[in-house]
Short mmCIF file of C-alpha atoms and ligand atoms in Angstrom, two decimals:
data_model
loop_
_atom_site.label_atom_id
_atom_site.label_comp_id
_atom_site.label_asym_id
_atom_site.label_seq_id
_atom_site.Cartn_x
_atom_site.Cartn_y
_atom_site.Cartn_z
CA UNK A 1 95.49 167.39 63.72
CA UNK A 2 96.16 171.10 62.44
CA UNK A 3 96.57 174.08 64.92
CA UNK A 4 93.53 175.98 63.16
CA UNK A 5 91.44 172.28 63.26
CA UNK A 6 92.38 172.24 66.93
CA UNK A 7 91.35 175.80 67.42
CA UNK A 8 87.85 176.26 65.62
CA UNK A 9 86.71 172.32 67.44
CA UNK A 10 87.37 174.71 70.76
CA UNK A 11 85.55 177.12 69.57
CA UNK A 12 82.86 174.74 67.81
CA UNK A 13 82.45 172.54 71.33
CA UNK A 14 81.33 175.95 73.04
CA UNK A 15 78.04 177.03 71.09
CA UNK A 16 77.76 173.90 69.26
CA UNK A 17 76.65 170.53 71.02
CA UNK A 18 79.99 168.22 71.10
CA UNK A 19 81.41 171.33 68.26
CA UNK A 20 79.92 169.40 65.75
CA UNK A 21 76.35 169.16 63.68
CA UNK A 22 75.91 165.48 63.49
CA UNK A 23 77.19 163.01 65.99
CA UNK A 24 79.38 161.02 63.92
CA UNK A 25 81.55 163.79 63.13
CA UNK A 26 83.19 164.02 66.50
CA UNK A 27 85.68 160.88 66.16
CA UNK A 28 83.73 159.72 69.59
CA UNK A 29 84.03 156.09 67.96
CA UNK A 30 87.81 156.51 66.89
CA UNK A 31 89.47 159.09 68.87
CA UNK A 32 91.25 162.01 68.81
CA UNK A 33 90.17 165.43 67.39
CA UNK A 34 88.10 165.80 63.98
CA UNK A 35 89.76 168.32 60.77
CA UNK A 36 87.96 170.85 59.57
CA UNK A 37 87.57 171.06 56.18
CA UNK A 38 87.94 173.74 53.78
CA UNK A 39 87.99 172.46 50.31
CA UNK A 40 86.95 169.26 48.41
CA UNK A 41 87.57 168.97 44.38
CA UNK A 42 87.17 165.11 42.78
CA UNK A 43 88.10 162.56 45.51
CA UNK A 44 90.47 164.92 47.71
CA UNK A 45 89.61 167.32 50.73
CA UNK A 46 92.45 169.90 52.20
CA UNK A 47 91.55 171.09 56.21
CA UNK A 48 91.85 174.44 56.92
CA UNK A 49 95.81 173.41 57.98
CA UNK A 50 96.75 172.72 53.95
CA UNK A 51 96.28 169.13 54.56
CA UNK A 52 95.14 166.48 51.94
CA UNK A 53 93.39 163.81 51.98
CA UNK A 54 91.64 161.16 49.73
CA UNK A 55 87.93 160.94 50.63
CA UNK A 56 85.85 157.55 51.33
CA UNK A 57 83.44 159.75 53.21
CA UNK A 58 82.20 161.12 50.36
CA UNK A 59 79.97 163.31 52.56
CA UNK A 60 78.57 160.18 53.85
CA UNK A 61 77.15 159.27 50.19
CA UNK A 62 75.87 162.07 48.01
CA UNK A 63 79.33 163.29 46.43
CA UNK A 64 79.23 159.63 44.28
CA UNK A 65 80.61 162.32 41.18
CA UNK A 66 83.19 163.48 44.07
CA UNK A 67 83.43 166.97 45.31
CA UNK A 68 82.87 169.99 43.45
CA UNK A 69 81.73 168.19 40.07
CA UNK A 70 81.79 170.58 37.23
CA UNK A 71 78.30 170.17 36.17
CA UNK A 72 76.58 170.26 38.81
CA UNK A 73 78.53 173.41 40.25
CA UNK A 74 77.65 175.18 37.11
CA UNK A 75 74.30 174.52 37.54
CA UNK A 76 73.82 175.27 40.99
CA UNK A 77 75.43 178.85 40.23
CA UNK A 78 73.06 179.11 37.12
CA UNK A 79 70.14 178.33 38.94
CA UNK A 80 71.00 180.47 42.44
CA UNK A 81 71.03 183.85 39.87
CA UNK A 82 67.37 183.39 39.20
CA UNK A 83 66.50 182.39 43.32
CA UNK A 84 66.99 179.46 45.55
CA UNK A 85 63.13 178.91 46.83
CA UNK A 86 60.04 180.06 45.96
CA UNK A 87 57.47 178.02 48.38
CA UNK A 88 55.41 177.49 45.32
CA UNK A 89 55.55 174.89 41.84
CA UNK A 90 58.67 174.57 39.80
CA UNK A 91 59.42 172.76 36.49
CA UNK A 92 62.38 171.42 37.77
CA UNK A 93 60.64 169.48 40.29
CA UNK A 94 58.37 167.90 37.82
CA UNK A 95 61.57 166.86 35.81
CA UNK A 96 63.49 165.47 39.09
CA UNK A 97 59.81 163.33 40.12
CA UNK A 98 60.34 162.47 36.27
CA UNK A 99 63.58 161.38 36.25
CA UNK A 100 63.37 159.16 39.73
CA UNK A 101 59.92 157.58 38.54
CA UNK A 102 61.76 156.32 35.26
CA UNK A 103 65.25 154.73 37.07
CA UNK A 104 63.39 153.13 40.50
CA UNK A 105 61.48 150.49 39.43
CA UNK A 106 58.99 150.59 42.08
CA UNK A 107 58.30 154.14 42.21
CA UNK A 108 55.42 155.49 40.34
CA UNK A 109 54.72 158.75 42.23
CA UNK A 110 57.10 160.38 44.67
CA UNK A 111 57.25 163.29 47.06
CA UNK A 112 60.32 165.42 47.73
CA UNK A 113 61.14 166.45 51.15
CA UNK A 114 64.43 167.94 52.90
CA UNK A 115 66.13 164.57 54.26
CA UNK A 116 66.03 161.17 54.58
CA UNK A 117 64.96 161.27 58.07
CA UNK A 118 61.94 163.34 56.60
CA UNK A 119 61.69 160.57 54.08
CA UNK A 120 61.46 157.39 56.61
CA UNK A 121 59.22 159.22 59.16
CA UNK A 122 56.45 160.68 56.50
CA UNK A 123 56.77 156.86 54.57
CA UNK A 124 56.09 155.28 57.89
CA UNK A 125 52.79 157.61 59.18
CA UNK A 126 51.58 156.76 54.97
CA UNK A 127 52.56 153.08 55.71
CA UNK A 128 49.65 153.37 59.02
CA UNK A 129 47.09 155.25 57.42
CA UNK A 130 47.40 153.24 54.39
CA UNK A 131 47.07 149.85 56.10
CA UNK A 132 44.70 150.93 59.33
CA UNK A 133 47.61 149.43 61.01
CA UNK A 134 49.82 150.24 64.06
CA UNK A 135 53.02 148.04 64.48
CA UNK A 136 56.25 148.68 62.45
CA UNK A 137 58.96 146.63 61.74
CA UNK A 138 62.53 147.19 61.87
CA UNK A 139 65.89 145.17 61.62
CA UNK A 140 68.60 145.59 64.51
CA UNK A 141 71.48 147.30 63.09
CA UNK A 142 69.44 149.33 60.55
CA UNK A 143 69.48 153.05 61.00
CA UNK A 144 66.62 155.15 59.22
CA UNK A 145 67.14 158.33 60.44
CA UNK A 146 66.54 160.03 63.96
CA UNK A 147 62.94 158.76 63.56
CA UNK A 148 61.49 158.46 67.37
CA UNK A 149 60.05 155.57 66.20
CA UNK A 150 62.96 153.87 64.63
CA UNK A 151 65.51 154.99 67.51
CA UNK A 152 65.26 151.75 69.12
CA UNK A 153 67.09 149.16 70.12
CA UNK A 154 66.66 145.51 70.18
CA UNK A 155 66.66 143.94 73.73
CA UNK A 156 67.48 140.12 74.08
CA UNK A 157 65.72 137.69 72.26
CA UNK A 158 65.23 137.35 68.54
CA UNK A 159 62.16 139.35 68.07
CA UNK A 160 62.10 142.09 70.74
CA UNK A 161 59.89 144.99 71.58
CA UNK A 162 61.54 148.43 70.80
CA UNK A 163 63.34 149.92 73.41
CA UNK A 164 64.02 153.85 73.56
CA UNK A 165 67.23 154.10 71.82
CA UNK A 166 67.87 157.75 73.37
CA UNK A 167 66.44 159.19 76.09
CA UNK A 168 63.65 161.21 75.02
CA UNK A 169 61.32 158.83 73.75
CA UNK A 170 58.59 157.68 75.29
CA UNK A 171 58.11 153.89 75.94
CA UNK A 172 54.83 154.21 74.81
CA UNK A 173 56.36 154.94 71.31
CA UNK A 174 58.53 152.69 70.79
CA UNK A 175 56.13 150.04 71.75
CA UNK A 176 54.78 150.03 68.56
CA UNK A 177 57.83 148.90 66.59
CA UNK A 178 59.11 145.40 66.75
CA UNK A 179 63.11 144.90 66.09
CA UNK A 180 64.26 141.33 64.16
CA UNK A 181 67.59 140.54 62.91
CA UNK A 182 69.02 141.59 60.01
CA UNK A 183 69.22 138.55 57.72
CA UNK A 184 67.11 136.23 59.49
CA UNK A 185 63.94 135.53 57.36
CA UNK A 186 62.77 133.16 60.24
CA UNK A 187 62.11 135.82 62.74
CA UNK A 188 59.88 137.50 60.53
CA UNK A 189 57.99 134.59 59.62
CA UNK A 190 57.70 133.59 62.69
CA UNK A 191 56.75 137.22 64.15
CA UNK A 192 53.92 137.89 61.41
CA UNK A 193 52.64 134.41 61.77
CA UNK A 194 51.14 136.01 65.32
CA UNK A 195 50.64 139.49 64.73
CA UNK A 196 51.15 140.01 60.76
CA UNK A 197 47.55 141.37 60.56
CA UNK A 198 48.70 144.65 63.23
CA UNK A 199 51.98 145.39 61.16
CA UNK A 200 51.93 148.23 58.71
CA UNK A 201 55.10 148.25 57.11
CA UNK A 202 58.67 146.11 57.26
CA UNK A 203 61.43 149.20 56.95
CA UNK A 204 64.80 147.70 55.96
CA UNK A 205 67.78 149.02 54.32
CA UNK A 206 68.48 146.22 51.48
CA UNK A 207 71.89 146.62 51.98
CA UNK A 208 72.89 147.19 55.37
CA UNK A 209 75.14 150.15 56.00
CA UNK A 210 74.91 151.26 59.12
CA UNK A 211 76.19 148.10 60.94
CA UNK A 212 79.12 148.49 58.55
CA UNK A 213 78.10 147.44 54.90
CA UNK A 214 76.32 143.89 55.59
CA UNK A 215 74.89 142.31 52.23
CA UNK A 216 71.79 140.51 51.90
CA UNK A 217 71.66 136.87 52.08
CA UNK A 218 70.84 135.42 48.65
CA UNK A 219 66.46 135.05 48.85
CA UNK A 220 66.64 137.18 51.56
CA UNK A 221 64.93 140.43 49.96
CA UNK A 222 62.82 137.98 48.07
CA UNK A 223 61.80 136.13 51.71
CA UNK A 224 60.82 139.80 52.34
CA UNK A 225 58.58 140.63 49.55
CA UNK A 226 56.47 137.46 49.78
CA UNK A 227 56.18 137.08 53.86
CA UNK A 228 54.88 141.31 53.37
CA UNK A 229 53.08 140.68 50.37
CA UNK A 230 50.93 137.48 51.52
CA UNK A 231 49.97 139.26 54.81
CA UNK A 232 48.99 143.09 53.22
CA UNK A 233 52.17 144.54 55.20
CA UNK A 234 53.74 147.27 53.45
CA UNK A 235 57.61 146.93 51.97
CA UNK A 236 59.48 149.98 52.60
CA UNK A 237 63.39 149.93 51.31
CA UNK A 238 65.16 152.35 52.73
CA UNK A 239 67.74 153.49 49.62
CA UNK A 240 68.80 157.02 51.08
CA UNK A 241 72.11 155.30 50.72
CA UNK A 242 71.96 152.45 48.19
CA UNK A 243 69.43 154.48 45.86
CA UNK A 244 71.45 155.94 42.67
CA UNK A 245 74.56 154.54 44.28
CA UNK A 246 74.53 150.70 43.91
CA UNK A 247 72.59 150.91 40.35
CA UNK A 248 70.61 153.75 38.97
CA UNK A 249 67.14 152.15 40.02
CA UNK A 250 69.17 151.10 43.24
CA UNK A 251 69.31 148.10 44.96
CA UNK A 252 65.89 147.05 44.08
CA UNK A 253 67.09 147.13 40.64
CA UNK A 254 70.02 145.08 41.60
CA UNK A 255 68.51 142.47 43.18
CA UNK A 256 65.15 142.73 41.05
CA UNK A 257 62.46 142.96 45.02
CA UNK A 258 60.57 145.75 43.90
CA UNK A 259 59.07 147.57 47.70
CA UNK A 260 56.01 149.20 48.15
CA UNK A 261 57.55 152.30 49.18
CA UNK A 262 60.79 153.64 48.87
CA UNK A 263 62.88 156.13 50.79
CA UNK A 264 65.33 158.33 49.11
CA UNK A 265 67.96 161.05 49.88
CA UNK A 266 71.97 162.05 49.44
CA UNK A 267 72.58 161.52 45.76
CA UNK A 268 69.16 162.24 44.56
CA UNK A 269 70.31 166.27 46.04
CA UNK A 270 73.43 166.47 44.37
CA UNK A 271 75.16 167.23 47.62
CA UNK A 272 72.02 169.38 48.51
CA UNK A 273 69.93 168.74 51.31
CA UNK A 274 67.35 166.43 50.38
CA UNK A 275 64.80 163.29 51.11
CA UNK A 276 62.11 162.02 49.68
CA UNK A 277 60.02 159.02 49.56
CA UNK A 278 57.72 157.26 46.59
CA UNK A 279 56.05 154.18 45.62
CA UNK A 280 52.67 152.86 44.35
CA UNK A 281 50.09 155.00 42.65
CA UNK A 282 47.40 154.14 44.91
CA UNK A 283 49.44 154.37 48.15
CA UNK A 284 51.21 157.83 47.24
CA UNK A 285 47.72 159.14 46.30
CA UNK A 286 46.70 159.07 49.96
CA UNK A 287 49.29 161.86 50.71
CA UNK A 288 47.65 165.16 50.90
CA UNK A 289 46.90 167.13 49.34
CA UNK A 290 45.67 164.37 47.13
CA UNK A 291 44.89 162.31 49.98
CA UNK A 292 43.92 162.48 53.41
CA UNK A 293 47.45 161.82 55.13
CA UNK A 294 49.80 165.44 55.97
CA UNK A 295 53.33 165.59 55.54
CA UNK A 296 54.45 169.27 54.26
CA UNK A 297 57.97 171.23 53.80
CA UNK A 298 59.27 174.77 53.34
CA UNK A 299 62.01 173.91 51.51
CA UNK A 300 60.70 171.10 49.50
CA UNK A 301 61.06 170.59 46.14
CA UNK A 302 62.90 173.99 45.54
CA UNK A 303 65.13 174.65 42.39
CA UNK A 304 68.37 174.47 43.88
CA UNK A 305 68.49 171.04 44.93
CA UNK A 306 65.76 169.96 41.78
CA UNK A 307 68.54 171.21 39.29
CA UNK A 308 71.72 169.79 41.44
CA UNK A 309 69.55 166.12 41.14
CA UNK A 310 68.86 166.74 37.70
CA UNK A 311 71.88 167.62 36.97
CA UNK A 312 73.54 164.54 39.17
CA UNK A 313 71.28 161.86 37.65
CA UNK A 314 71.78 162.90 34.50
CA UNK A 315 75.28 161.99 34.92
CA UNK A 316 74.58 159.04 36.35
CA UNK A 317 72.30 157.97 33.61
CA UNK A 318 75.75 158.12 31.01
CA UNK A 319 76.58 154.42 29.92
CA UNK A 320 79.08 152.70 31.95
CA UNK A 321 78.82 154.68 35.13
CA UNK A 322 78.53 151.92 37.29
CA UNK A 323 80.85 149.43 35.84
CA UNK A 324 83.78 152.12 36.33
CA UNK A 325 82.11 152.47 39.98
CA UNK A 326 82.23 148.22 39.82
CA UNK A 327 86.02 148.17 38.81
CA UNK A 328 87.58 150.91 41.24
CA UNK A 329 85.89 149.54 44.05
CA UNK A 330 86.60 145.87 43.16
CA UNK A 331 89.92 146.75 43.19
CA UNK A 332 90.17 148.82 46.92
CA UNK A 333 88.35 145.72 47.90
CA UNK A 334 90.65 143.26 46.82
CA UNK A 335 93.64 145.34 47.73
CA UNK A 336 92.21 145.99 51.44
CA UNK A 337 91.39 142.55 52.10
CA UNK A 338 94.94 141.15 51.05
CA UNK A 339 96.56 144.31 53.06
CA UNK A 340 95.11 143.12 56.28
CA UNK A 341 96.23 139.22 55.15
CA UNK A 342 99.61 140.51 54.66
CA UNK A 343 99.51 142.37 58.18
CA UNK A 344 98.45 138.92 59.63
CA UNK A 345 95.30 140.73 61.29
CA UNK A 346 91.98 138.52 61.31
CA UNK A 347 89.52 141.06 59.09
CA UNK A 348 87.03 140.65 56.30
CA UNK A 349 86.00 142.85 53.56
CA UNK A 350 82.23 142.86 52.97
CA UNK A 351 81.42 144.81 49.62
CA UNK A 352 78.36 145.56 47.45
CA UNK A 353 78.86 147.88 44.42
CA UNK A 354 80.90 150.97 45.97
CA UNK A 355 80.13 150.62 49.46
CA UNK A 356 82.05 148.54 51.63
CA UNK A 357 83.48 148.22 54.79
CA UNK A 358 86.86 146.30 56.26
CA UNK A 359 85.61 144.77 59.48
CA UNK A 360 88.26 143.33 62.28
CA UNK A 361 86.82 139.86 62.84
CA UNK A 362 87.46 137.11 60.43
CA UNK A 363 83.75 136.00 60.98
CA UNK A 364 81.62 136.90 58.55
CA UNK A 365 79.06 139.38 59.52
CA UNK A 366 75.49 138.84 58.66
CA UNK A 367 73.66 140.73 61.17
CA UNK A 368 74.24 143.15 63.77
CA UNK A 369 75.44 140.36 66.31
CA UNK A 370 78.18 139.38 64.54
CA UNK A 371 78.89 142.83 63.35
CA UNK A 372 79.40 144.11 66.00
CA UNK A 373 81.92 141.45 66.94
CA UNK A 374 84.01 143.48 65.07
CA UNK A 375 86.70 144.91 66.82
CA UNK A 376 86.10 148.76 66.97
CA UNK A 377 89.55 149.44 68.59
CA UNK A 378 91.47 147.82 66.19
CA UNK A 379 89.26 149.93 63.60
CA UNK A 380 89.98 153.19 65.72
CA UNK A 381 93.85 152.49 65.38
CA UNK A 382 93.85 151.81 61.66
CA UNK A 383 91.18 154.73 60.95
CA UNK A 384 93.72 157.03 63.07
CA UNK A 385 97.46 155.66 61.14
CA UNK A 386 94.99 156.15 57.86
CA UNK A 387 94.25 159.99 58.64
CA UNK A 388 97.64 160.70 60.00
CA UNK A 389 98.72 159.32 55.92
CA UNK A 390 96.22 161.23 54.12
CA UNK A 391 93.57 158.96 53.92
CA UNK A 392 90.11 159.52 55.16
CA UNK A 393 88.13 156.65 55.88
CA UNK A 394 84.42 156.72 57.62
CA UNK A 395 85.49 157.23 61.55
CA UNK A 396 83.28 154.43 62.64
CA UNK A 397 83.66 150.76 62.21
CA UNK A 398 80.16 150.44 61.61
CA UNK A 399 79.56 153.15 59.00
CA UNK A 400 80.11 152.46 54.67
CA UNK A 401 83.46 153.41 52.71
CA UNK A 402 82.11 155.10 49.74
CA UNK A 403 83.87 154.86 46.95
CA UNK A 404 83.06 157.77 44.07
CA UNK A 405 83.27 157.94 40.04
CA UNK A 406 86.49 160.63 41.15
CA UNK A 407 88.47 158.21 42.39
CA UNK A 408 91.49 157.23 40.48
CA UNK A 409 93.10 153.94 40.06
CA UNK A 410 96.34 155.51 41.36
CA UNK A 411 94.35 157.39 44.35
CA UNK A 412 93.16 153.49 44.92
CA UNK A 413 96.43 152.03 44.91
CA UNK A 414 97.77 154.44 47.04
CA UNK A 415 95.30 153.66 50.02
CA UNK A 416 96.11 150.26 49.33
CA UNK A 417 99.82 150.46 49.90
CA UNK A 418 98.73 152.95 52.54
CA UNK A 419 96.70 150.41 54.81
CA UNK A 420 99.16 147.57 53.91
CA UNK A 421 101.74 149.88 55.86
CA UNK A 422 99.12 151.25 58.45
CA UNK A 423 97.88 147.35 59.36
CA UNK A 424 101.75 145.97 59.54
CA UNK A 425 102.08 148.01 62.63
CA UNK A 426 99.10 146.89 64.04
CA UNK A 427 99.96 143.39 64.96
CA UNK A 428 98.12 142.81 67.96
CA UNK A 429 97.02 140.19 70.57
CA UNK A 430 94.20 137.40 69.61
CA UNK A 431 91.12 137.98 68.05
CA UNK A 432 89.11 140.14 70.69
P1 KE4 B 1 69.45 162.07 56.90
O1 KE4 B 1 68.30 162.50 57.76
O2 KE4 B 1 70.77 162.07 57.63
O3 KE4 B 1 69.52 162.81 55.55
O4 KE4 B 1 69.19 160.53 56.43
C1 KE4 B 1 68.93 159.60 57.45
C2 KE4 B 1 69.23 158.20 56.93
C3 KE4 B 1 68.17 157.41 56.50
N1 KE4 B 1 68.38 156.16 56.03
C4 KE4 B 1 69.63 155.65 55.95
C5 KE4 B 1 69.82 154.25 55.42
C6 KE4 B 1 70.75 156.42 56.37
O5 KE4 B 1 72.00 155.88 56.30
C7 KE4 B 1 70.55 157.71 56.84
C8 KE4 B 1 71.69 158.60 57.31
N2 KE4 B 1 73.01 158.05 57.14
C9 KE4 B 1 74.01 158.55 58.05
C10 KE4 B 1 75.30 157.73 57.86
N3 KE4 B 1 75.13 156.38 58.18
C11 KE4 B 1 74.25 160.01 57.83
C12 KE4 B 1 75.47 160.55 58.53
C13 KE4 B 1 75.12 161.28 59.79
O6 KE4 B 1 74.17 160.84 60.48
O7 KE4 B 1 75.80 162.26 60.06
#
């Protein structure tokens, strides 16, 4: 950690809650003082103390062209001469709705708002007004966004009532959203079976990422669009991270579920701020003004962030995008997975497309249960002899690697060779 880093977090922890704008940020879950950062270009950032590092952060997903892309800085400049916002209609917001509608297949009108958290909470209220119902679904171990209604946490038992997952939220709140595991078709049969006719909407992110990245089980996203389908309960995928990133038409193109409603955010900005959420015709219609439910934003829609997604999906759109992304991240995969076998540390490698995550338990994890098995001081150790060699991982066990179209086989090999010698030192005691 740089003397400048080490100097502004000081400054940052005094008018800043824990010096920092979003939780993760701080290194609570690993230790030891965050960098500051003062440049990114491709798949590199330098902190403000000259150092360099190779980026899996990615700014948690957007920057899948890496930092600083050409295109989309030229158009961001281009676009800022003639004014960021104007509150009112833009064509370049009818071209972004244009371009989402065509890639996700189960998007035929959409919405733009400023975040994904915007995203999941307007989808859910359209999810209760569309259905006349109250009760919302959730898996443990997916995270949608500082939702009140979705910052819950399971309690014991395999379908549990929410419980306030912060203080700050009302019981009463939280009473309406019923937690099952990740994975575990059962629990949801079994849990609509008695109450499918008060459920609104199942919210689930098709690929896990915020337990660490925890695939589907094969039938599982298809268990989810019948079980929702046969009792008039709304399917909401929440692709603020998989959408753009683990196919253009995301993971509901990948594993061919098409939801009723889908949440979007990070790439679809650019590296803007940005949300939004879209599905059905007849569902999206009931959003006012055209409908009868609100949702509204300042900032939505303006040109800035239209042109940076234009601009960013119209890269993505080139031929062989994602088989490069397939290839590179194959490869960190592999060369993780055998680093930690050569170390002689139990861990697993879980990977879908270019997200991915090297969890410290040689079970495979399929929920949040076994997840979180995962030993998150053995992570902090290998994030923290990763940093201090230039490489910057997620600093959380349970958060994605992202792996962008700006990372180079050689920057890959390096972090390979880099954990092989970060995990060797590692050896530790039994499996925790
Ligand atoms: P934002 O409100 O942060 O734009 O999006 C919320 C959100 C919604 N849905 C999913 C599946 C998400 O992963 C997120 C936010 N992702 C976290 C990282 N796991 C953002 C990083 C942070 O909170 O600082």
């Amino acid at each position: 950690m740089g003397a400048i880093s080490r100097s502004l977090f000081e400054k940052a922890r005094q008018i800043i809650p824990g010096g920092v704008n979003s939780p993760v940020r701080a290194f609570k879950a690993v230790g030891g003082d965050p960098p500051f950062f003062a440049r990114g270009l491709g798949a590199l950032l330098w902190d403000v103390d000259g150092n360099e590092y190779v980026d899996y952060v990615c700014s948690w997903g957007p920057l899948i062209l890496g930092h600083a892309h050409p295109e989309i800085v030229r158009v961001v400049q281009e676009t800022v001469k003639d004014g960021t916002s104007f509150g009112a209609p833009n064509p370049h917001e009818v071209e972004l709705a244009r371009l989402v509608v065509d890639s996700v297949p189960g998007i035929e009108k959409v919405r733009m708002v400023n975040s994904g958290t915007e995203a999941t909470l307007s989808a859910l209220r359209l999810a209760r007004a569309f259905t006349g119902r109250d009760l919302i679904v959730k898996m443990d171990g997916c995270y949608h966004g500082h939702v009140d209604a979705l910052l819950v946490k399971a309690g014991s038992g395999v379908v549990t009532l929410g419980l306030p997952g912060t203080p700050g939220i009302p019981a009463r709140v939280v009473e309406q959203t019923l937690v099952v595991p990740y994975n575990d078709i059962d629990a949801l049969a079994a849990l609509v079976k008695g109450r499918g006719r008060e459920i609104a909407c199942v919210i689930v992110e098709p690929v896990a990422a915020n337990m660490g990245v925890v695939p589907p089980r094969p039938g599982y996203l298809e268990g989810l669009r019948e079980i929702t389908a046969k009792h008039g309960i709304l399917l909401i995928f929440d692709e603020v991270i998989t959408g753009f990133r683990l196919a253009l038409g995301g993971a509901q193109e990948l594993y061919r579920v098409a939801p009723d409603l889908t949440t979007l955010g990070k790439i679809l900005g650019g590296g803007l701020p940005i949300g939004a959420y879209g599905g059905r015709e007849e569902i999206m219609d009931r959003v006012a003004p055209e409908g009868d439910v609100y949702q509204a934003g300042t900032l939505a829609g303006n040109p800035l962030v239209m042109r940076a997604g234009i601009a960013m999906l119209r890269q993505l759109r080139a031929p062989g995008v994602y088989d490069a992304l397939e290839k590179t991240s194959e490869r960190l995969a592999a060369g993780l997975a055998s680093a930690a076998e050569g170390a002689g540390i139990p861990a697993r490698v879980e990977r879908v497309g270019s997200l991915l995550t090297l969890f410290f338990t040689s079970r495979p994890p399929v929920d949040w249960d076994s997840a979180s098995l995962s030993d998150p001081r053995r992570y902090a150790a290998y994030f923290r002899r990763m940093l201090d060699r230039g490489i910057y991982l997620p600093p959380s066990q349970y958060e994605a690697l992202f792996v962008s179209l700006a990372h180079t086989v050689d920057q890959i090999d390096r972090t390979v060779s880099t954990a092989a010698e970060a995990l060797k030192g590692m050896r530790w005691g039994p499996e925790v």
